[in-house]
mmCIF file of C-alpha atoms in Angstrom:
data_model
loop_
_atom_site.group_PDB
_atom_site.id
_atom_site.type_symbol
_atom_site.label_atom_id
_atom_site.label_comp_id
_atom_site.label_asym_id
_atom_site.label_seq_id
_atom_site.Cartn_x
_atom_site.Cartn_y
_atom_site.Cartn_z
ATOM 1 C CA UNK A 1 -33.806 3.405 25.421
ATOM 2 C CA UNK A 2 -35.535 0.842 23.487
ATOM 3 C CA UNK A 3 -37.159 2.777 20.316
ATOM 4 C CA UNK A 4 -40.449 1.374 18.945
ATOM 5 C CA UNK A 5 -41.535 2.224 15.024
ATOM 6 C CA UNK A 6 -44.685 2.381 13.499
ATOM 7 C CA UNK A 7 -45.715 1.388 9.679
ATOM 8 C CA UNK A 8 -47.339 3.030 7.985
ATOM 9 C CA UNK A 9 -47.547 6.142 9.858
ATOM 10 C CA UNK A 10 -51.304 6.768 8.175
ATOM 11 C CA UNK A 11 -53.371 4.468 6.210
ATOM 12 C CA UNK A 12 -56.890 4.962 4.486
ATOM 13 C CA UNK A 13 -59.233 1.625 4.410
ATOM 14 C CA UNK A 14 -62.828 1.033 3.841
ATOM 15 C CA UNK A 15 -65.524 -1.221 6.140
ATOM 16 C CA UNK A 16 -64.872 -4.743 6.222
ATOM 17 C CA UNK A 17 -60.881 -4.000 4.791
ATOM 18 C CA UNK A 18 -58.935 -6.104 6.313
ATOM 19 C CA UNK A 19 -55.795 -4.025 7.837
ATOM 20 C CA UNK A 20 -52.227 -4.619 9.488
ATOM 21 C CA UNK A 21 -50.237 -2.268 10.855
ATOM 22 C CA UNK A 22 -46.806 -3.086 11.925
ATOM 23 C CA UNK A 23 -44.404 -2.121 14.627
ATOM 24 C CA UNK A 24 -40.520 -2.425 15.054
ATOM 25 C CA UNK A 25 -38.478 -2.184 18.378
ATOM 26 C CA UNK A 26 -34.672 -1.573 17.755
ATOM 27 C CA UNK A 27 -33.974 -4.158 19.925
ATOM 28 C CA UNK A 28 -35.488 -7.612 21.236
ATOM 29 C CA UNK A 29 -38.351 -6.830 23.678
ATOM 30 C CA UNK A 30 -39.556 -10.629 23.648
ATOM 31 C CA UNK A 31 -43.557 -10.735 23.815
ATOM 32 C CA UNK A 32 -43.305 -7.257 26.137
ATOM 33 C CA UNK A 33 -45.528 -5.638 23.490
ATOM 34 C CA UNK A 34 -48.824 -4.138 23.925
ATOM 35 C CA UNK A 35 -51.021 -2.566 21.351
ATOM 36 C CA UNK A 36 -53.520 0.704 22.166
ATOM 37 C CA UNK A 37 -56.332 2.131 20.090
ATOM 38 C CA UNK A 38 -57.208 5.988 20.865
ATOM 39 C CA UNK A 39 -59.968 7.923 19.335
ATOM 40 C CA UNK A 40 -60.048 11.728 19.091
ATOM 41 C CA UNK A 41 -60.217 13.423 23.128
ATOM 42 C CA UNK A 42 -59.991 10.133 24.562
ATOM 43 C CA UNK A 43 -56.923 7.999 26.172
ATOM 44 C CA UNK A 44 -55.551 5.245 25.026
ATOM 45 C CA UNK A 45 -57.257 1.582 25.520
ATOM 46 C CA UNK A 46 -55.257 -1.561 26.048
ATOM 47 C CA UNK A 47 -56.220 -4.042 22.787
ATOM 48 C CA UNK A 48 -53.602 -6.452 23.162
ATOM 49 C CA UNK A 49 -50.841 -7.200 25.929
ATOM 50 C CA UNK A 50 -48.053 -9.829 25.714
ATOM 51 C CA UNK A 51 -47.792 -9.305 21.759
ATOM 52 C CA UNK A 52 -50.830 -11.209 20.869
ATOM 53 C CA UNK A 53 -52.991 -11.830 24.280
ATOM 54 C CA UNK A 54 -56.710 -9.344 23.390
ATOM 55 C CA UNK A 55 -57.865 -7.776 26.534
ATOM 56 C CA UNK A 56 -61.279 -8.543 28.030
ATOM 57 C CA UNK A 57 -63.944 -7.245 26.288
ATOM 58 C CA UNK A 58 -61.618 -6.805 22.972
ATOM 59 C CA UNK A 59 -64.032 -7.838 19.668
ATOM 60 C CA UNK A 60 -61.611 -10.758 18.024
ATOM 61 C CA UNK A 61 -61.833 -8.802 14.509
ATOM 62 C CA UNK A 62 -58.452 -7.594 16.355
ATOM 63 C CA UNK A 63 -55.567 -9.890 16.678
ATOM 64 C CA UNK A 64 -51.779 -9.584 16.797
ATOM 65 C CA UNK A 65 -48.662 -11.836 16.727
ATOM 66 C CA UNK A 66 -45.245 -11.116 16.793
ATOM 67 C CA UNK A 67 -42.186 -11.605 19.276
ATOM 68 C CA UNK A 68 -38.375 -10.375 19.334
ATOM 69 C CA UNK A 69 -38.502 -7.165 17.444
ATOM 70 C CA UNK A 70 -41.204 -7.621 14.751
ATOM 71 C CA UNK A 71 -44.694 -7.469 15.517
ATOM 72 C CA UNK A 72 -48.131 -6.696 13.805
ATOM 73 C CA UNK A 73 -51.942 -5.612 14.442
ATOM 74 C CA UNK A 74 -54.434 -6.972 12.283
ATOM 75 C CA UNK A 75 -57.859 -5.749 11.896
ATOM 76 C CA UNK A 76 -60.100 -8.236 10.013
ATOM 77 C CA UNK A 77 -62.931 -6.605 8.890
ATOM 78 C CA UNK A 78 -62.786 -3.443 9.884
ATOM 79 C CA UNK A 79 -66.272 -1.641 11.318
ATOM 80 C CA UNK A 80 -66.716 2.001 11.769
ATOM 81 C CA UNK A 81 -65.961 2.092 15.059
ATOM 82 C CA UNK A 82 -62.338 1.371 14.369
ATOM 83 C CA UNK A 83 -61.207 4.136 12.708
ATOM 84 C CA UNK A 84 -58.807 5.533 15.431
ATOM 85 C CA UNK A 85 -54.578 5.636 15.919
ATOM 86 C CA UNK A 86 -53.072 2.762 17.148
ATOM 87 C CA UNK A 87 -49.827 2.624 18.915
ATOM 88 C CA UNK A 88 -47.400 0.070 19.859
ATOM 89 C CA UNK A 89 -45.725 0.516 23.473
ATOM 90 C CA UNK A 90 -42.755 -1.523 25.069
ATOM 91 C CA UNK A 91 -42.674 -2.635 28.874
ATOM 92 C CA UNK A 92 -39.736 -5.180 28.150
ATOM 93 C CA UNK A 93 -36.897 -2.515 29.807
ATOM 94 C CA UNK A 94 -38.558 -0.374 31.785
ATOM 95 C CA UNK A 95 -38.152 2.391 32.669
ATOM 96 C CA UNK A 96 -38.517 4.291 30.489
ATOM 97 C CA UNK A 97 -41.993 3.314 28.812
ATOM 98 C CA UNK A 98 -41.600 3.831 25.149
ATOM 99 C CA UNK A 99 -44.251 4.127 22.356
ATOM 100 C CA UNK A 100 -44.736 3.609 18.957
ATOM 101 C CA UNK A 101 -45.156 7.098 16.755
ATOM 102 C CA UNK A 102 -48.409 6.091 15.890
ATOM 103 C CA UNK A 103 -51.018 5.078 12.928
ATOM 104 C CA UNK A 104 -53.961 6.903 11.910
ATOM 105 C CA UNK A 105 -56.233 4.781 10.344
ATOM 106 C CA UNK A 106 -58.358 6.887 8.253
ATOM 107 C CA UNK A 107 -61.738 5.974 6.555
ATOM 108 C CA UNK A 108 -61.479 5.926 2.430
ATOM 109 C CA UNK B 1 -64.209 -1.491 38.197
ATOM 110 C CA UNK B 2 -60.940 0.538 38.370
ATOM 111 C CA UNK B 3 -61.616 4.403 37.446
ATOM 112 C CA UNK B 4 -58.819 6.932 37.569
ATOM 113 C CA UNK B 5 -60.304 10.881 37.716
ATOM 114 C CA UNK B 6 -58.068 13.504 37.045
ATOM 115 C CA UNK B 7 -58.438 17.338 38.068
ATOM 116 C CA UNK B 8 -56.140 19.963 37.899
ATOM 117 C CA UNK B 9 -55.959 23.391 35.865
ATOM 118 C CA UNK B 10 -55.786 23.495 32.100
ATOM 119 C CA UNK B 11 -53.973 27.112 31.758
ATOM 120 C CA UNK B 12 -50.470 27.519 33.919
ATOM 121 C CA UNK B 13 -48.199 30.661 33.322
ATOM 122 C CA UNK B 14 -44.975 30.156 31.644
ATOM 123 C CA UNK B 15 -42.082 29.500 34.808
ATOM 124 C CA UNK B 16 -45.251 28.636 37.269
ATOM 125 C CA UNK B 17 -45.759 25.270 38.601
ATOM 126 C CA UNK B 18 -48.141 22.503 37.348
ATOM 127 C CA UNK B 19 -50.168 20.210 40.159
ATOM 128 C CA UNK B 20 -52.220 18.119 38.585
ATOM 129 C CA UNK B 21 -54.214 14.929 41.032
ATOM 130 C CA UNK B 22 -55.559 11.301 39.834
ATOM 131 C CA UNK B 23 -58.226 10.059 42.568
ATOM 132 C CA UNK B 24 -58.290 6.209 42.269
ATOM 133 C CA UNK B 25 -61.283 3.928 42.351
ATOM 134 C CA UNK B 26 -61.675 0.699 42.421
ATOM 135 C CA UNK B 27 -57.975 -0.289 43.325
ATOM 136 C CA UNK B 28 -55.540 0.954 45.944
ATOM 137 C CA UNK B 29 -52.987 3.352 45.673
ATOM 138 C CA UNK B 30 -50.941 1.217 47.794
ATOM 139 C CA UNK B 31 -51.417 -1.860 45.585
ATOM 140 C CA UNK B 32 -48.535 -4.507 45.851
ATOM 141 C CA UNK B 33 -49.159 -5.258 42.363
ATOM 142 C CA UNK B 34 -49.584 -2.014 40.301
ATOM 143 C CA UNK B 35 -47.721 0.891 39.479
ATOM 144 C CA UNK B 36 -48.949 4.567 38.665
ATOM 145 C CA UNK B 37 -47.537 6.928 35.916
ATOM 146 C CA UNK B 38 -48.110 10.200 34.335
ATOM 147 C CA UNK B 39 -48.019 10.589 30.559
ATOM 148 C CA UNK B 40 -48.316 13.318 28.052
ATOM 149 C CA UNK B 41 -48.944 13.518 25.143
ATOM 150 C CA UNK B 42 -48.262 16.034 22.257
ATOM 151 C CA UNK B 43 -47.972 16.094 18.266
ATOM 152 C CA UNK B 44 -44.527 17.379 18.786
ATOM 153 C CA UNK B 45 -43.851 14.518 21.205
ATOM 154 C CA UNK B 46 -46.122 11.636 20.880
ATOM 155 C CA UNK B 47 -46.736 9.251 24.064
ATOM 156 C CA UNK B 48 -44.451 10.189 26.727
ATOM 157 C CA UNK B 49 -43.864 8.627 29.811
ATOM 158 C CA UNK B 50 -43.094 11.820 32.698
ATOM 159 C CA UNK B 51 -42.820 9.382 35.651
ATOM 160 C CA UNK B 52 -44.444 6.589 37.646
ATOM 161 C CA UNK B 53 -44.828 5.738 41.871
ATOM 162 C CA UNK B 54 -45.616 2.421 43.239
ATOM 163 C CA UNK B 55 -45.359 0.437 46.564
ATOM 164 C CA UNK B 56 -43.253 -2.420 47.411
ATOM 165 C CA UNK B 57 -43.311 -2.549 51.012
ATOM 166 C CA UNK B 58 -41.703 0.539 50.519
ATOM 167 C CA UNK B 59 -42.393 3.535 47.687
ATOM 168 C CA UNK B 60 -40.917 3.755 45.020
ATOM 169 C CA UNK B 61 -40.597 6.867 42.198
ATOM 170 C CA UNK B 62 -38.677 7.119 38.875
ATOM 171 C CA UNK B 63 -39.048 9.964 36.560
ATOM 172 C CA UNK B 64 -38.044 10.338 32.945
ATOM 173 C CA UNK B 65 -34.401 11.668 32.192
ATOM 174 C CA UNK B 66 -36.529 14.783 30.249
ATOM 175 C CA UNK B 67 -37.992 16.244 33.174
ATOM 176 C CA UNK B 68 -36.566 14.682 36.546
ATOM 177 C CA UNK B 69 -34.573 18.204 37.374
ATOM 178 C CA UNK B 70 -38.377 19.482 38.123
ATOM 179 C CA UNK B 71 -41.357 16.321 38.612
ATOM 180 C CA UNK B 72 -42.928 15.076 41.873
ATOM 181 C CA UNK B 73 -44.896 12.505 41.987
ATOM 182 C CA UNK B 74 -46.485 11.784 45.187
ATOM 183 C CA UNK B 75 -48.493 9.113 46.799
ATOM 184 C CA UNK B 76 -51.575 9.703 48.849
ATOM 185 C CA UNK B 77 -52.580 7.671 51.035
ATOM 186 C CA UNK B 78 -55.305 9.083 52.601
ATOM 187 C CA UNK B 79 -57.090 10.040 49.736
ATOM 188 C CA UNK B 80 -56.294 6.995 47.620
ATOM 189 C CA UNK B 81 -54.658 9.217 44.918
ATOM 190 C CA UNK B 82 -51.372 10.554 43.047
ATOM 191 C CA UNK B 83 -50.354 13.970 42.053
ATOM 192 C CA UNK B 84 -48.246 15.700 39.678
ATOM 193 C CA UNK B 85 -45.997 18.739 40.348
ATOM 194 C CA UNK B 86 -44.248 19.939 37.505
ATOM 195 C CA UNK B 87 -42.060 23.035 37.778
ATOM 196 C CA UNK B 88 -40.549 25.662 35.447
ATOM 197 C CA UNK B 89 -43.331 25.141 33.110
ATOM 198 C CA UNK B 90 -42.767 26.094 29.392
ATOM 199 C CA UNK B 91 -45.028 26.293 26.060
ATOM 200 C CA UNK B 92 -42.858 22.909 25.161
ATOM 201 C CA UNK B 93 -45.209 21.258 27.575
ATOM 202 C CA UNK B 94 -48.329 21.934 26.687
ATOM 203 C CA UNK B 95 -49.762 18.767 26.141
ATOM 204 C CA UNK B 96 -52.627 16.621 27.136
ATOM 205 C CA UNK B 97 -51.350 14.598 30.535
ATOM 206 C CA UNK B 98 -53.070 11.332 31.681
ATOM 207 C CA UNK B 99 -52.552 8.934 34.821
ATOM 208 C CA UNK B 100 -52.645 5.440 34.407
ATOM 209 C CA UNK B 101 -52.362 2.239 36.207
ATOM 210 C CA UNK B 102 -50.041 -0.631 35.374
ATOM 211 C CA UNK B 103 -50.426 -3.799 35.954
ATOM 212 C CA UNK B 104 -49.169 -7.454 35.162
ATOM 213 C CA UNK B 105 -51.639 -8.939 32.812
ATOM 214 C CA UNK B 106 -51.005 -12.837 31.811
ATOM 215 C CA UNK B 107 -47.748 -14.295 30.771
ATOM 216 C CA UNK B 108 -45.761 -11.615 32.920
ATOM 217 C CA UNK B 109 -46.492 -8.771 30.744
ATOM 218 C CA UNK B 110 -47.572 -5.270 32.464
ATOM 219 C CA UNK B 111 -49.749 -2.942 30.506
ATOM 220 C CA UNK B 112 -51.900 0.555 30.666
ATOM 221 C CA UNK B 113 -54.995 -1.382 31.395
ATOM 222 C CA UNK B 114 -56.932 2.045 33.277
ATOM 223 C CA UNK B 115 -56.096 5.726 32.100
ATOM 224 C CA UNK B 116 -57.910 8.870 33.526
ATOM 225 C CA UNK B 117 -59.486 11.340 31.146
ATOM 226 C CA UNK B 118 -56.840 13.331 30.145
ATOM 227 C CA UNK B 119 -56.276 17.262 31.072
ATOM 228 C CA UNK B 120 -55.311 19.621 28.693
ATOM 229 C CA UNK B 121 -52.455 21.961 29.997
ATOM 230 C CA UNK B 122 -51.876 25.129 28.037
ATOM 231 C CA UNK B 123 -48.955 26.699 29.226
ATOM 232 C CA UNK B 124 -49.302 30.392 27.906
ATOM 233 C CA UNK B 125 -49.063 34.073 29.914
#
């Protein structure tokens, strides 16, 4: 099973911080890498699919890049409504579905 | 507008079974294009895929290595929905378990694009 990593696993940041959180897969998953944001007793919504492609209705503060096993989530500028977890998920081998651990992006 | 509505109960005695349905909205359970999973989620576990159905002129199941001794999914038709059956329940999964659709977003790439609400199972006596 592919394994996907999260860094940092927790972060603190302020309004208008620009963030990045970065995720790992242990091996190549190509651009088969979508990014989720989920806020307390709610599922996860789709950001980004296809590493770097924002989902209708996205704001494009959010933007991503990445491809092989190295990818990253930027925030630029972040509002109040972002403070969430993000994950990282894999559909390159599938199944299974694998996810990142997570980051909790915290207000400071 | 796809919308995915789960119900199901959120207590289930320790060896008893779990059923838990996801009516579907909006899209077709029978879609030729998307695919329907379960997924739980824990802090001991994180994200975890339990198992997924979808129809290719034919249907089609696969269930996660963890708990295939003991999941159902099932298709229905009828109803335009999925359900869960989970047997031989323990307190290692109580967790919060969403449906959600898959499907194949641009350049080839399939994502979670709808999830249902979420249920909170508590497996305790």
């Amino acid at each position: 099973d592919i394994q996907m990593t999260q860094s940092p696993s927790s972060l603190s940041a302020s309004v208008g911080d620009r963030v990045t959180i970065t995720c790992r897969a242990s091996q190549s998953v190509g651009i088969f890498l979508n990014w989720y944001q989920q806020k307390p007793g709610k599922a996860p919504k789709l950001l980004i699919y296809a590493a770097s492609s924002l989902q209708n209705g996205v704001p494009s503060r959010f933007t991503a890049s990445g491809s092989g096993t190295d990818f990253t989530l930027t925030i630029i500028s972040l509002q109040p409504e972002d403070f969430a977890t993000y994950y990282c998920q894999q559909t390159y081998s599938t199944p299974p579905v694998t996810f990142g651990q997570g980051t909790r992006l915290e207000i400071k | 507008q796809v919308q995915l509505q789960q119900s199901g109960p959120g207590l289930v005695k320790p060896s008893q079974t779990l059923s838990l349905t996801c009516a579907i909205s909006g899209d077709s359970v029978s879609s030729n294009s998307a695919a329907w999973y379960w997924i739980r989620q824990s802090p001991s576990r994180g994200l975890e895929w339990l198992g997924r159905t979808y129809y290719r002129s034919k249907w089609y199941n696969d269930y996660a290595v963890s708990v295939k001794s003991r999941i159902t999914i099932n298709p229905d038709t009828s109803k335009n929905q999925l359900s869960l059956q989970l047997n031989s329940m323990t307190p290692e999964d109580t967790a919060v378990y969403y449906c959600a659709r898959v499907e194949t977003l641009g350049r080839g790439v399939a994502a979670f694009d709808f999830w249902g609400q979420g249920t909170m199972v508590t497996v305790s006596s």
